[in-house]
Amino acid sequence: ALILDVTALVRMDVARAVSAPPALAPAMGTSTQTVVMVVDDSITVRKVTGRVLERNGMKVITAKDGVDAVALLQEQLPDVMLLDIEMPRMDGYELVRHMRNTEELKSIPIIMITSRTGDKHRQLALELGVKRYLGKPYQEAELLDNIYAVLAEESP
């Protein structure tokens, strides 16, 4: 029940935040805050990562798996996504494939954060279009450095 309540609250918050059509929001200057979507089936990882990001001035959207992430992406596009691999219903690789094949989602930078640190997993993620690949547990400074680096690469 807690997860559903959080999702409902996030959706209400997202609906309030997006009062103009998404294409117009940046031009109107309604949001300069970096929006990060955290997709992980562990509520602990979502909470801890969310707190780190919020402490550093970022807005956080969370999803417990790829299916929830796809639904939330229809409401708001994040500036960057932090993504786990192993999740029920739709894993991280499937979500990356979906996003890279969807016009409005394919440019969102993805940082994969996973306990799967083997080279074959890293290689597949990078081939699919993931920008960075971090192992768990990560250091807070390492995560923030990677987010800022990816955002700098994406800005014109």
Short mmCIF file of C-alpha atoms in Angstrom, two decimals:
data_model
loop_
_atom_site.label_atom_id
_atom_site.label_comp_id
_atom_site.label_asym_id
_atom_site.label_seq_id
_atom_site.Cartn_x
_atom_site.Cartn_y
_atom_site.Cartn_z
CA ALA A 1 0.00 0.00 0.00
CA LEU A 2 2.85 2.38 0.77
CA ILE A 3 4.28 2.07 -2.73
CA LEU A 4 0.89 2.76 -4.31
CA ASP A 5 0.38 5.78 -2.06
CA VAL A 6 3.81 7.13 -3.00
CA THR A 7 3.09 6.59 -6.69
CA ALA A 8 -0.23 8.40 -6.38
CA LEU A 9 1.45 11.30 -4.58
CA VAL A 10 4.21 11.46 -7.19
CA ARG A 11 1.61 11.49 -9.96
CA MET A 12 -0.33 14.30 -8.25
CA ASP A 13 2.91 16.26 -7.80
CA VAL A 14 3.88 15.65 -11.43
CA ALA A 15 0.44 16.78 -12.61
CA ARG A 16 0.78 20.02 -10.62
CA ALA A 17 4.35 20.58 -11.85
CA VAL A 18 3.35 20.22 -15.49
CA SER A 19 0.74 22.95 -15.82
CA ALA A 20 1.87 23.82 -19.36
CA PRO A 21 2.41 21.28 -22.13
CA PRO A 22 5.85 19.66 -21.66
CA ALA A 23 7.23 21.27 -24.84
CA LEU A 24 6.34 24.74 -23.50
CA ALA A 25 7.42 24.29 -19.89
CA PRO A 26 11.20 24.83 -20.38
CA ALA A 27 10.64 27.81 -22.70
CA MET A 28 8.39 29.44 -20.11
CA GLY A 29 11.01 28.96 -17.41
CA THR A 30 8.67 27.07 -15.10
CA SER A 31 11.34 24.54 -14.14
CA THR A 32 15.08 24.93 -13.92
CA GLN A 33 15.36 22.12 -11.37
CA THR A 34 17.00 18.95 -12.67
CA VAL A 35 14.47 16.10 -12.75
CA VAL A 36 15.85 12.61 -12.11
CA MET A 37 13.83 9.41 -12.46
CA VAL A 38 15.06 6.60 -10.18
CA VAL A 39 13.92 3.15 -11.38
CA ASP A 40 14.71 0.33 -8.95
CA ASP A 41 12.62 -2.45 -7.41
CA SER A 42 14.22 -1.86 -3.99
CA ILE A 43 12.27 0.72 -1.98
CA THR A 44 15.42 1.28 0.11
CA VAL A 45 17.48 2.15 -2.98
CA ARG A 46 14.72 4.47 -4.24
CA LYS A 47 14.47 6.26 -0.86
CA VAL A 48 18.22 6.58 -0.21
CA THR A 49 19.04 7.66 -3.77
CA GLY A 50 16.08 10.05 -3.76
CA ARG A 51 17.28 11.70 -0.55
CA VAL A 52 20.80 12.15 -1.97
CA LEU A 53 19.42 13.79 -5.11
CA GLU A 54 16.92 16.00 -3.26
CA ARG A 55 19.68 17.18 -0.87
CA ASN A 56 21.53 18.30 -3.99
CA GLY A 57 18.60 20.32 -5.32
CA MET A 58 17.14 17.81 -7.76
CA LYS A 59 13.52 16.79 -8.20
CA VAL A 60 13.04 13.02 -7.96
CA ILE A 61 10.48 10.75 -9.61
CA THR A 62 10.58 7.07 -8.61
CA ALA A 63 9.36 3.88 -10.28
CA LYS A 64 9.61 0.32 -8.96
CA ASP A 65 10.16 -1.27 -12.38
CA GLY A 66 10.14 -0.63 -16.11
CA VAL A 67 6.35 -0.87 -16.41
CA ASP A 68 5.83 1.88 -13.82
CA ALA A 69 8.59 3.95 -15.45
CA VAL A 70 6.89 3.77 -18.87
CA ALA A 71 3.62 5.00 -17.31
CA LEU A 72 5.38 7.88 -15.52
CA LEU A 73 7.30 8.83 -18.68
CA GLN A 74 3.95 9.59 -20.33
CA GLU A 75 3.38 12.28 -17.68
CA GLN A 76 6.84 13.84 -17.34
CA LEU A 77 10.20 13.44 -19.05
CA PRO A 78 13.19 13.47 -16.68
CA ASP A 79 16.50 15.15 -17.48
CA VAL A 80 18.28 11.90 -16.59
CA MET A 81 17.29 8.37 -15.52
CA LEU A 82 19.01 6.16 -12.93
CA LEU A 83 18.16 2.56 -13.77
CA ASP A 84 18.62 -0.87 -12.19
CA ILE A 85 18.85 -4.01 -14.35
CA GLU A 86 17.16 -6.72 -12.28
CA MET A 87 13.49 -5.83 -11.75
CA PRO A 88 10.19 -7.71 -12.10
CA ARG A 89 7.78 -7.20 -15.03
CA MET A 90 10.21 -5.16 -17.21
CA ASP A 91 13.93 -5.20 -16.45
CA GLY A 92 16.42 -2.41 -17.09
CA TYR A 93 17.57 -3.72 -20.47
CA GLU A 94 13.97 -3.96 -21.73
CA LEU A 95 13.26 -0.40 -20.57
CA VAL A 96 16.40 0.91 -22.32
CA ARG A 97 15.36 -0.86 -25.56
CA HIS A 98 11.84 0.63 -25.29
CA MET A 99 13.18 4.14 -24.67
CA ARG A 100 15.76 4.03 -27.47
CA ASN A 101 13.00 2.94 -29.90
CA THR A 102 10.54 5.66 -28.80
CA GLU A 103 11.09 9.06 -30.43
CA GLU A 104 10.21 11.26 -27.44
CA LEU A 105 12.23 9.10 -25.00
CA LYS A 106 15.35 8.17 -26.95
CA SER A 107 17.39 11.25 -26.01
CA ILE A 108 16.93 10.87 -22.22
CA PRO A 109 20.36 9.97 -20.81
CA ILE A 110 20.44 6.78 -18.73
CA ILE A 111 22.86 5.88 -15.96
CA MET A 112 22.60 2.20 -15.06
CA ILE A 113 23.31 1.40 -11.40
CA THR A 114 23.43 -2.31 -10.70
CA SER A 115 25.01 -5.10 -8.70
CA ARG A 116 25.78 -6.81 -12.03
CA THR A 117 29.32 -5.53 -12.49
CA GLY A 118 30.51 -8.08 -15.07
CA ASP A 119 31.93 -6.86 -18.37
CA LYS A 120 29.24 -8.58 -20.46
CA HIS A 121 26.47 -6.72 -18.60
CA ARG A 122 28.32 -3.41 -18.92
CA GLN A 123 28.98 -4.03 -22.63
CA LEU A 124 25.32 -4.85 -23.37
CA ALA A 125 24.14 -1.75 -21.48
CA LEU A 126 26.53 0.53 -23.39
CA GLU A 127 25.59 -1.08 -26.73
CA LEU A 128 21.91 -0.40 -25.96
CA GLY A 129 22.65 3.29 -25.38
CA VAL A 130 23.26 3.65 -21.64
CA LYS A 131 25.58 6.64 -20.97
CA ARG A 132 27.20 5.43 -17.73
CA TYR A 133 27.34 2.11 -15.86
CA LEU A 134 27.90 2.16 -12.08
CA GLY A 135 28.17 -0.75 -9.66
CA LYS A 136 26.28 -1.02 -6.38
CA PRO A 137 27.01 0.12 -3.81
CA TYR A 138 27.96 3.48 -5.30
CA GLN A 139 29.60 6.44 -3.61
CA GLU A 140 27.43 9.56 -3.37
CA ALA A 141 30.12 11.75 -4.99
CA GLU A 142 30.57 9.24 -7.83
CA LEU A 143 26.83 9.24 -8.54
CA LEU A 144 26.59 13.04 -8.53
CA ASP A 145 29.70 13.40 -10.71
CA ASN A 146 28.19 11.02 -13.27
CA ILE A 147 24.82 12.82 -13.27
CA TYR A 148 26.48 16.22 -13.76
CA ALA A 149 28.77 14.84 -16.49
CA VAL A 150 25.88 13.29 -18.41
CA LEU A 151 23.83 16.49 -18.13
CA ALA A 152 26.80 18.54 -19.37
CA GLU A 153 27.16 16.21 -22.38
CA GLU A 154 23.47 16.63 -23.21
CA SER A 155 23.32 20.42 -22.98
CA PRO A 156 23.84 22.29 -26.27
#
